[in-house]
mmCIF file of C-alpha atoms and ligand atoms in Angstrom:
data_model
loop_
_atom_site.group_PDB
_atom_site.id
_atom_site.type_symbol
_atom_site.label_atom_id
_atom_site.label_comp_id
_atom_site.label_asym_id
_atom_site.label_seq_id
_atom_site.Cartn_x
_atom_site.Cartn_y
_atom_site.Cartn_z
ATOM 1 C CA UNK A 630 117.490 110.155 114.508
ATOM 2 C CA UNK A 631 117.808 106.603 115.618
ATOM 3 C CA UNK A 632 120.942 104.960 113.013
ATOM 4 C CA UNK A 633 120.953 100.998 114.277
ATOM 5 C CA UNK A 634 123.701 98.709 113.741
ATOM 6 C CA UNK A 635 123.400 95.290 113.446
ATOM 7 C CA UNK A 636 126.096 93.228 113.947
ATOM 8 C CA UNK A 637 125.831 89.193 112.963
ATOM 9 C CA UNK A 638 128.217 87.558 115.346
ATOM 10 C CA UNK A 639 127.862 84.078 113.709
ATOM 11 C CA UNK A 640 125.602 81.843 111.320
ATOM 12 C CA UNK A 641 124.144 78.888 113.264
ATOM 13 C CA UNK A 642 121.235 78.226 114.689
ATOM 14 C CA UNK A 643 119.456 75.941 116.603
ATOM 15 C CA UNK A 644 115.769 76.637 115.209
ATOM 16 C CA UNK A 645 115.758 75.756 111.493
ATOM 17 C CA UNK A 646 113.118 78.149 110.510
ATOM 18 C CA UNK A 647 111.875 77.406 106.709
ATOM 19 C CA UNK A 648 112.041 81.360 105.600
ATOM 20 C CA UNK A 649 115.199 81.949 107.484
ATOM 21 C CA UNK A 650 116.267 85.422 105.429
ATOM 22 C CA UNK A 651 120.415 84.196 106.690
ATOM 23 C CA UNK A 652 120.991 80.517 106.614
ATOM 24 C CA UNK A 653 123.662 78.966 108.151
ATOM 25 C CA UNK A 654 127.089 78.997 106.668
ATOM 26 C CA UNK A 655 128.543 77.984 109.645
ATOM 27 C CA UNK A 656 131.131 81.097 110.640
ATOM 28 C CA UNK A 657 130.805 83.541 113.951
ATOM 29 C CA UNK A 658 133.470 86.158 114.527
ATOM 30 C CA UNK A 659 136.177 86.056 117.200
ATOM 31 C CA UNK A 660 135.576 88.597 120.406
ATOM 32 C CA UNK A 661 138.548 90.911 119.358
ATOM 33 C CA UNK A 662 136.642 91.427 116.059
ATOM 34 C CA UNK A 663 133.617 92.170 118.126
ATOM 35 C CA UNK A 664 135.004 94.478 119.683
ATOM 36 C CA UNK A 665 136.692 96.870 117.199
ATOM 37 C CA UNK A 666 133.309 96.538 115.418
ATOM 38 C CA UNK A 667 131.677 97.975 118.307
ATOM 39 C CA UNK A 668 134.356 100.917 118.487
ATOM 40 C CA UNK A 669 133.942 101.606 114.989
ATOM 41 C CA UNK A 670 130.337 101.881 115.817
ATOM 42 C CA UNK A 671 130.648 104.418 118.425
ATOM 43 C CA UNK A 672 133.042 106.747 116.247
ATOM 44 C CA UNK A 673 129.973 106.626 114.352
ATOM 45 C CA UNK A 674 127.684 107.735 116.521
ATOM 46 C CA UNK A 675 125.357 104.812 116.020
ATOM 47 C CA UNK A 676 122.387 104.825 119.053
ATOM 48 C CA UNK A 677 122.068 101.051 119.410
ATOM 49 C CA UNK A 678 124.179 97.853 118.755
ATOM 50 C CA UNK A 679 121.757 94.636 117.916
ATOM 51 C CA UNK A 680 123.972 91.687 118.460
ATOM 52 C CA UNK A 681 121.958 89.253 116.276
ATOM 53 C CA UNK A 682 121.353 86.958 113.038
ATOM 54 C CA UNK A 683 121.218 84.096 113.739
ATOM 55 C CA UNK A 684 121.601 83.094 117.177
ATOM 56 C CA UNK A 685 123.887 85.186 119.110
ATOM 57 C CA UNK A 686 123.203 83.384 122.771
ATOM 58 C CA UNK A 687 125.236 80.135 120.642
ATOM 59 C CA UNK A 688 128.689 82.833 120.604
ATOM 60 C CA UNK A 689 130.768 82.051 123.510
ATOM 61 C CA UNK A 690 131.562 85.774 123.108
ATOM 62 C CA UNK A 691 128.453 87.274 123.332
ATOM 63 C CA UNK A 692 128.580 87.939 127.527
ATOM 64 C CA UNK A 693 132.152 89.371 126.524
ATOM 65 C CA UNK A 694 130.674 92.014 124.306
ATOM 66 C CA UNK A 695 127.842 92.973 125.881
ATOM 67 C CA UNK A 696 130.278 94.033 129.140
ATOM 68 C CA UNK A 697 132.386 95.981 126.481
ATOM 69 C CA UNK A 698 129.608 97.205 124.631
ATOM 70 C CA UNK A 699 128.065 98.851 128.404
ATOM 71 C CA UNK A 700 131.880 100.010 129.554
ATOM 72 C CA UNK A 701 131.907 102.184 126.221
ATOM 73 C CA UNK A 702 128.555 103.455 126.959
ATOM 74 C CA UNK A 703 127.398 101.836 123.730
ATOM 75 C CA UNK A 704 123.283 100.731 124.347
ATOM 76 C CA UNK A 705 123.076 96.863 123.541
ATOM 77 C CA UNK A 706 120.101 94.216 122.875
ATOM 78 C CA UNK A 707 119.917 90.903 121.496
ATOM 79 C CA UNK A 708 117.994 88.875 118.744
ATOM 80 C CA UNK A 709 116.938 85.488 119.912
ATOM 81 C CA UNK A 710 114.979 82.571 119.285
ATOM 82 C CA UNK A 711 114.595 81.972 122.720
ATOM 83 C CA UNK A 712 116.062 78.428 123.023
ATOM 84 C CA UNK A 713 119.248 79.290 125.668
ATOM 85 C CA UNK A 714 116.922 81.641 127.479
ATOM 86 C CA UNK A 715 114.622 79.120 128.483
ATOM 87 C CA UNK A 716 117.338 78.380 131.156
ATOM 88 C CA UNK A 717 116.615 80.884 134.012
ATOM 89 C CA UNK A 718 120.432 80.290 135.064
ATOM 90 C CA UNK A 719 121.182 81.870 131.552
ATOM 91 C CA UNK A 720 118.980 84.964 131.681
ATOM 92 C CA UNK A 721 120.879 86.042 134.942
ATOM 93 C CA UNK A 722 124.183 85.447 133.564
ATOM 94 C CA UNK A 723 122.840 87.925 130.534
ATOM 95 C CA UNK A 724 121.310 90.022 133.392
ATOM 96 C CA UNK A 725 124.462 90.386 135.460
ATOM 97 C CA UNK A 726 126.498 91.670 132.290
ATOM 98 C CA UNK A 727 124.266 94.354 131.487
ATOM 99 C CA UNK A 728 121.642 92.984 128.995
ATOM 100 C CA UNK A 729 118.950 95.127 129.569
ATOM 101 C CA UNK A 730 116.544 94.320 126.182
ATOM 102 C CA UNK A 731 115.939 91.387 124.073
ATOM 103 C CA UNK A 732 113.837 90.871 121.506
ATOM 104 C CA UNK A 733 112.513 87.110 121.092
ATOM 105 C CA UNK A 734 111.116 85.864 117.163
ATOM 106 C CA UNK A 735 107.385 84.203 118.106
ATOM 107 C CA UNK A 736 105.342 83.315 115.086
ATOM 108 C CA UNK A 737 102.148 82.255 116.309
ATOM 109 C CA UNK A 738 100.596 81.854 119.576
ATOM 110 C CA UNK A 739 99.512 78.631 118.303
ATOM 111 C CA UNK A 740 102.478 75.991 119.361
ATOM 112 C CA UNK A 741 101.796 73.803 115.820
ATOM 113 C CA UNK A 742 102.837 76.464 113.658
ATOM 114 C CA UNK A 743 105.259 78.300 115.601
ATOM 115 C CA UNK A 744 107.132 74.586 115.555
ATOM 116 C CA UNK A 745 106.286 73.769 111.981
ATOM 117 C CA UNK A 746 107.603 77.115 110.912
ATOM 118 C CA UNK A 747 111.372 77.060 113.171
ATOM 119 C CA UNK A 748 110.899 73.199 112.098
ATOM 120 C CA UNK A 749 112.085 72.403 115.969
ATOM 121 C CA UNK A 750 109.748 70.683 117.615
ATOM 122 C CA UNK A 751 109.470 72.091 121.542
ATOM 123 C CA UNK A 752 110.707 75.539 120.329
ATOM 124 C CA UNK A 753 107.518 77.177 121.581
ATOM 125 C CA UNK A 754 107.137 75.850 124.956
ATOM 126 C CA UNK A 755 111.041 77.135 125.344
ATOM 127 C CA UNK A 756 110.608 80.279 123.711
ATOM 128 C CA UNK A 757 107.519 80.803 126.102
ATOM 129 C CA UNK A 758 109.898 80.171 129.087
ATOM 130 C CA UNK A 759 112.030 82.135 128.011
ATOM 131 C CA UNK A 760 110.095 85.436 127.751
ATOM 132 C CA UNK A 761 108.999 84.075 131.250
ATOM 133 C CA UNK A 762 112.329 83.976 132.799
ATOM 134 C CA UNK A 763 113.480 87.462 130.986
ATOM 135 C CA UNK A 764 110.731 89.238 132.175
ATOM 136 C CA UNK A 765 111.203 87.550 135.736
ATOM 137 C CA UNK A 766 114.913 89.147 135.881
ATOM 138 C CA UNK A 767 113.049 92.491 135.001
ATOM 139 C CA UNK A 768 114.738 92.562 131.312
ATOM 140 C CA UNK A 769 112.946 94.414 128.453
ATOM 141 C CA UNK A 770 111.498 91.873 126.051
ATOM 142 C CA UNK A 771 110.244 93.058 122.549
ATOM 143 C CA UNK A 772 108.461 90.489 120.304
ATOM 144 C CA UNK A 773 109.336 90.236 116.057
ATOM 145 C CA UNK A 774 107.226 88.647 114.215
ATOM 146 C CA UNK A 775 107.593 87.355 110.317
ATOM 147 C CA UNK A 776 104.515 87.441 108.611
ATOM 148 C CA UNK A 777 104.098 84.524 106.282
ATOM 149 C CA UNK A 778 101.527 82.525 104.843
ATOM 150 C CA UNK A 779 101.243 80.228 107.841
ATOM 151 C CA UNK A 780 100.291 83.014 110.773
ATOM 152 C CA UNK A 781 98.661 86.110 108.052
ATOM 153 C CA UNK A 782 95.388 85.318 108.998
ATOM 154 C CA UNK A 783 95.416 85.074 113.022
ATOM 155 C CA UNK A 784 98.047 87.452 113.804
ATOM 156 C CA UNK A 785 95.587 89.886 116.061
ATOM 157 C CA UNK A 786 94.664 86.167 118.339
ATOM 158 C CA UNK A 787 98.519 86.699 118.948
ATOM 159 C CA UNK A 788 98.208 89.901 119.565
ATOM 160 C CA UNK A 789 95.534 89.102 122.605
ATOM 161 C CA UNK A 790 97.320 86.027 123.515
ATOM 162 C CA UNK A 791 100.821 88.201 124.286
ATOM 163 C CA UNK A 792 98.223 90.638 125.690
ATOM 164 C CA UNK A 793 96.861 88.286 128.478
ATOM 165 C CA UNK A 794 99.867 86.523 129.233
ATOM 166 C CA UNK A 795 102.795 88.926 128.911
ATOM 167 C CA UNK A 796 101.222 92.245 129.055
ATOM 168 C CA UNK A 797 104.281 93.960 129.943
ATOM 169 C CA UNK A 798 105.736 94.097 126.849
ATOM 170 C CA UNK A 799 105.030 97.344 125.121
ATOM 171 C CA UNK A 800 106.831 96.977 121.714
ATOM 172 C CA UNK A 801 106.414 94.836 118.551
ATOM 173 C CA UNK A 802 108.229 94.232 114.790
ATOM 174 C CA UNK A 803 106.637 92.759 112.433
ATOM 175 C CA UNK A 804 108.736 92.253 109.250
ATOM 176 C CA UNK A 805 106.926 91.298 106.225
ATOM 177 C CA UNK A 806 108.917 88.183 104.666
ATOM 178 C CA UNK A 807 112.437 88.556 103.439
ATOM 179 C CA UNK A 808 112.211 85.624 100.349
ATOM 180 C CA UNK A 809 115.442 86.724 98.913
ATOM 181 C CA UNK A 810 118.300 84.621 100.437
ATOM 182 C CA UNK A 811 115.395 81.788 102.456
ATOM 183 C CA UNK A 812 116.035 78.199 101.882
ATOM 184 C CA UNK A 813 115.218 77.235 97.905
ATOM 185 C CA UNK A 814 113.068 74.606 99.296
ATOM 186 C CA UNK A 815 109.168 74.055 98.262
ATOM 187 C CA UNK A 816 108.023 74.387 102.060
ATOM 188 C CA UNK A 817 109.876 77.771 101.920
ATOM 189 C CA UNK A 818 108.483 79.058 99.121
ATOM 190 C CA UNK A 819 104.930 78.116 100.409
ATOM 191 C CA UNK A 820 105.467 80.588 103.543
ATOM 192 C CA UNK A 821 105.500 83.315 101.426
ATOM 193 C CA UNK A 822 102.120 85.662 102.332
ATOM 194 C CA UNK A 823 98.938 86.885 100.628
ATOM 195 C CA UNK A 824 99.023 91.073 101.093
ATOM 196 C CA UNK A 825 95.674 91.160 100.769
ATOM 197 C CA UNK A 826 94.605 88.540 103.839
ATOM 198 C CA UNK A 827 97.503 89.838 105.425
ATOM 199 C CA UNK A 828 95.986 93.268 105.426
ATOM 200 C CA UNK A 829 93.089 92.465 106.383
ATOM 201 C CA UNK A 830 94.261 90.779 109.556
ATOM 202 C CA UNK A 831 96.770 93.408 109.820
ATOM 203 C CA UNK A 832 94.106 96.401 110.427
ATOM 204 C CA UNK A 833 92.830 94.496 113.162
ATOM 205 C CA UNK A 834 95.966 93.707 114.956
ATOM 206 C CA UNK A 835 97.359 96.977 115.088
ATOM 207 C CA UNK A 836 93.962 98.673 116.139
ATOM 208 C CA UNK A 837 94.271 96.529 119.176
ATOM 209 C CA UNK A 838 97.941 97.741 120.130
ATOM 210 C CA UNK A 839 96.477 100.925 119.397
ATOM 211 C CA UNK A 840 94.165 100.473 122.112
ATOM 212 C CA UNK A 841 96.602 98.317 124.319
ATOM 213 C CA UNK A 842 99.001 101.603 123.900
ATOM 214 C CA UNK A 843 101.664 99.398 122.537
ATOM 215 C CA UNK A 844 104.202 100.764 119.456
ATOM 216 C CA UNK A 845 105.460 99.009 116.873
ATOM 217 C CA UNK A 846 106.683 98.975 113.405
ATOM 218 C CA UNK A 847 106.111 97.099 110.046
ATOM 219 C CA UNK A 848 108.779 96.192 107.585
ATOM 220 C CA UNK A 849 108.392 95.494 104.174
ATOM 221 C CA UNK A 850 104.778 95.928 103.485
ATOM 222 C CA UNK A 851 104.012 98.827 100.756
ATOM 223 C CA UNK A 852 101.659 101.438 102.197
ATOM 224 C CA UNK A 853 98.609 100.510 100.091
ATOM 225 C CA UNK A 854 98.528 97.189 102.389
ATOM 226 C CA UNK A 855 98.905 99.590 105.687
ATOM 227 C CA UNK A 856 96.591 102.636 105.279
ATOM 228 C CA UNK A 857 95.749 104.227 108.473
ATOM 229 C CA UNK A 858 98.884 102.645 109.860
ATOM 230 C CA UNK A 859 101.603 104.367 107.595
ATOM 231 C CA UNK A 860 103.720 106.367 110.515
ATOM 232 C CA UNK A 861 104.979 102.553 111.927
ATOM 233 C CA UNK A 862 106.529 101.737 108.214
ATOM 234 C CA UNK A 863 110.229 101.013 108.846
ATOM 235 C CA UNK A 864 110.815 102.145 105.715
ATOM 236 C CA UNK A 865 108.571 105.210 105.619
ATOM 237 C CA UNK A 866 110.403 106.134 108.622
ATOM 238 C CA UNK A 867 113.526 106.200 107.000
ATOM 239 C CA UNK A 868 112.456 108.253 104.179
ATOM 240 C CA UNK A 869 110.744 110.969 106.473
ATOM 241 C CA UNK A 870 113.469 110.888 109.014
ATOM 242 C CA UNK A 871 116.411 110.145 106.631
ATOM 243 C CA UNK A 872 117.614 107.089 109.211
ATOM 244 C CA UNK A 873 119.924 104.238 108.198
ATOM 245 C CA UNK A 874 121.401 100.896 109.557
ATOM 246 C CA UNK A 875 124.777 99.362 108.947
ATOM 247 C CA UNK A 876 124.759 95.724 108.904
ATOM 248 C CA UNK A 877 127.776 93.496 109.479
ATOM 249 C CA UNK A 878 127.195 90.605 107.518
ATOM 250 C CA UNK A 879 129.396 87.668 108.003
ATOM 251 C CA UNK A 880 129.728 86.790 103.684
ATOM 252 C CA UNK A 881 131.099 88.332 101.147
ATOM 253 C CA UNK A 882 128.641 91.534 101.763
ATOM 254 C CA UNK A 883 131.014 92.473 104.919
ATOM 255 C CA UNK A 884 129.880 95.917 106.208
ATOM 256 C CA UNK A 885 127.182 97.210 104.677
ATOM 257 C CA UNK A 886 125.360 100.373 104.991
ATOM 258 C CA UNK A 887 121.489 100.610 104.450
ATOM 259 C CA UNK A 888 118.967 103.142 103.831
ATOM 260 C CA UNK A 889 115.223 102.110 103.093
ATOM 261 C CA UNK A 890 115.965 101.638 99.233
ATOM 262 C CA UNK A 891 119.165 99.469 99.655
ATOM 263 C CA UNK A 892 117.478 96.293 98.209
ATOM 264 C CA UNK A 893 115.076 95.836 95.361
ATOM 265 C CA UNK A 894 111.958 97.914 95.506
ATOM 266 C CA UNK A 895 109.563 97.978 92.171
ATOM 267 C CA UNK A 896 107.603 101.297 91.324
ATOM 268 C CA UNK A 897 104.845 100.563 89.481
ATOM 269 C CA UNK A 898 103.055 102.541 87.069
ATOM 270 C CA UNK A 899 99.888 102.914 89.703
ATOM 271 C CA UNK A 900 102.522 104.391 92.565
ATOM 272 C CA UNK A 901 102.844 106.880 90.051
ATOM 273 C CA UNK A 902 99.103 108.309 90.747
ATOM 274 C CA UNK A 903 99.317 107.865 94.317
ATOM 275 C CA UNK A 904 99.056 110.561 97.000
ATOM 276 C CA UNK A 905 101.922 108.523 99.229
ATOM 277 C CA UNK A 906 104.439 107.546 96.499
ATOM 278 C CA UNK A 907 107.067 109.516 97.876
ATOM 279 C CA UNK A 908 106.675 107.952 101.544
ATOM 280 C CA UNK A 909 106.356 104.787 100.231
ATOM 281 C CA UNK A 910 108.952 101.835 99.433
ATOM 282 C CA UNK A 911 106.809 100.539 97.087
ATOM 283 C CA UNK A 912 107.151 96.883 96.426
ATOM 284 C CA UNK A 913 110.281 94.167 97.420
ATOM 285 C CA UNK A 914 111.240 91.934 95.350
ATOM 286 C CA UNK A 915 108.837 92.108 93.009
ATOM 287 C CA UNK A 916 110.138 90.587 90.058
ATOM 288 C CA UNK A 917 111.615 87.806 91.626
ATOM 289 C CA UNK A 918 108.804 86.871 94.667
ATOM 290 C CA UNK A 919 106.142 89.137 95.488
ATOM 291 C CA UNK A 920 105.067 90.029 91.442
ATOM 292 C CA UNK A 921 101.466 88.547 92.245
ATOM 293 C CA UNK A 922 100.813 91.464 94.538
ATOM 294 C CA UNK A 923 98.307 94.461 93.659
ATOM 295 C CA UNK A 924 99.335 97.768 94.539
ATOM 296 C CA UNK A 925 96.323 100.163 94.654
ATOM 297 C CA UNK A 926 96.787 104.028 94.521
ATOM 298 C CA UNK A 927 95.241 106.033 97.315
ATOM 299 C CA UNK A 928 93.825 109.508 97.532
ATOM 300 C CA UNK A 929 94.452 110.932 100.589
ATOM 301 C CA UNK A 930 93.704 114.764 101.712
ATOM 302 C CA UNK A 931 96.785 116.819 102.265
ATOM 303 C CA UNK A 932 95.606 117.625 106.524
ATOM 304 C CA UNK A 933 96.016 113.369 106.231
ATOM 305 C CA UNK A 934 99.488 113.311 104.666
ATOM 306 C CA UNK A 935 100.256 115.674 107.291
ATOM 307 C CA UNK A 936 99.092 113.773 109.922
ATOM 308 C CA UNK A 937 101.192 111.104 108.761
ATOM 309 C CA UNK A 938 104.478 112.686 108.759
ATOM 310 C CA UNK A 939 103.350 114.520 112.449
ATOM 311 C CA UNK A 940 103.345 111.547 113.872
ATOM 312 C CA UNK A 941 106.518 109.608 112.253
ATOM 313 C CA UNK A 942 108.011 113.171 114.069
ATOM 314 C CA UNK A 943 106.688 112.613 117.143
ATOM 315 C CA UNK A 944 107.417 108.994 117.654
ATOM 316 C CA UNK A 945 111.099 108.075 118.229
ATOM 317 C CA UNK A 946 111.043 104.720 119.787
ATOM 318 C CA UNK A 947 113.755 102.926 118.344
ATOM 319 C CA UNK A 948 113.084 100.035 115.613
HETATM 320 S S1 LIG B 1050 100.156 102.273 95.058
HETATM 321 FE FE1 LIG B 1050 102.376 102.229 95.099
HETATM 322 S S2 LIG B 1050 102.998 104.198 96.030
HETATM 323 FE FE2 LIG B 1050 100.813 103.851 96.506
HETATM 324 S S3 LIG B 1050 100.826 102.882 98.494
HETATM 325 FE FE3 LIG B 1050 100.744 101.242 96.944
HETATM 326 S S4 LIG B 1050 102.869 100.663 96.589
HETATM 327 FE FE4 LIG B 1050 102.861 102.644 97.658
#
């Protein structure tokens, strides 16, 4: 069982991104916080610590606990938009500490809408160095991805473009969009995606790390928009494999632990005559965001179902 724990070590950023799920409110935590977080999380037993949310590389601390984090034998990766990494200088400075995985946030391998959706200008040309420079220093890298409105339609071009140009990395998380605490603004709101382009882009895109022999896992998308694909549902996972996160948010919602049902997810009455209703998360958000969306109930055979939960089993890379 793989239990994550994210830790936000401040809220600032230097992207601006439009459906940022965190937005600033300016705090960060001091290093002697950091640290009795992370031995809290090793009483725990927690696998992985994910020093993130929203950019980590801006905390003067975040060398500081990475070293602590590897003395206590606790594993350790980063979040990042990629902006401080596109200094090679940086990356070795991460490297000599111990960082031995990051995970960079690229939207769209086209540079207009990567920029127009972290509304920097430039933050794809230095998000491109950075994987460069990471993967130079012989540093995991792992790619997230937000699918949105903006990038639902081309996401398998990204696919091939990561393919060709960075084809050693080997995992990918895609995280449907989290509207619930993004920026009340009318460019935010018009990031939000359609499931049903989004699916049909989707079956494409994950055929093709199929064939690449790439992992990866999708959050927030109910299983009626990811047949054939259910086994890399984060949330699915959860429920088969009973796994949980604890986030340490810096508001009011302080520590918080999560299983897949933690925020708001809608049954409707047509989960109720589907075959994967009790794998499935259903819908986020409905009421509030996502209540245009048609779920569809599927019929599946039971050696299928099976197949499904075989290979949730067998798979245990981590998020
Ligand atoms: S119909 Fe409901 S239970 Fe079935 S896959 Fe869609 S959201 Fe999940």
């Amino acid at each position: 069982m793989a239990n994550i724990w994210y830790i936000q070590v401040n809220r600032f950023c230097n992207n601006k991104c439009h459906f940022c799920s965190n937005p600033s409110n300016g705090d960060n935590i001091s290093y002697k916080r950091g640290k009795l977080l992370i031995d809290d999380f090793k009483k725990r037993n927690y696998s992985w610590i994910i020093f993130t949310w929203w950019e980590p590389t801006l905390s003067s601390d975040l060398k500081n606990w990475i070293k602590y984090s590897n003395s206590v034998w606790m594993d350790c990766r980063i979040i990042s938009n990629g902006m401080a990494c596109s200094s090679f200088e940086y990356v070795k400075e991460l490297k000599k500490v111990g960082l031995s995985l990051i995970h960079f946030s690229l939207y769209s391998y086209i540079e207009k809408i990567h920029d127009f959706l972290t509304a920097t200008p430039g933050s794809y040309k230095k998000l491109l160095k950075a994987i460069q420079n990471t993967l130079k220093l012989w540093i995991t890298v792992q790619l997230n991805c937000v699918i949105n409105k903006y990038n639902q339609n081309h996401l398998d071009k990204t696919v091939k473009f990561v393919w060709k140009n960075f084809p050693q990395i080997k995992h990918f998380v895609w995280n449907n969009l989290d509207p619930l605490m993004m920026r009340k603004t009318s460019i935010a709101k018009s990031t939000l995606p359609d499931f049903k382009i989004a699916w049909e882009n989707l079956i494409k895109w994950l055929s093709l790390l199929d064939f690449q022999n790439k992992t990866y896992r999708v959050e927030r998308l109910p299983l009626c928009f990811m047949r054939w694909f259910e086994h890399a549902s984060t949330e699915t996972r959860k429920i088969v494999k009973e796994e949980e996160r604890i986030v340490y948010f810096l508001d009011n919602r302080e520590m918080v632990q999560q299983s897949w049902n933690y925020w708001e997810h809608t049954k409707l009455d047509e989960c109720n005559k589907c075959d994967l209703n009790n794998i499935c998360s259903w819908i986020y958000e409905y009421y509030k965001f996502y209540n245009y969306v048609k779920v569809k109930a599927q019929k599946l055979q039971n050696k299928e179902k099976e197949d499904i939960l075989r290979k949730i089993k067998l798979n245990n890379f981590n998020n």
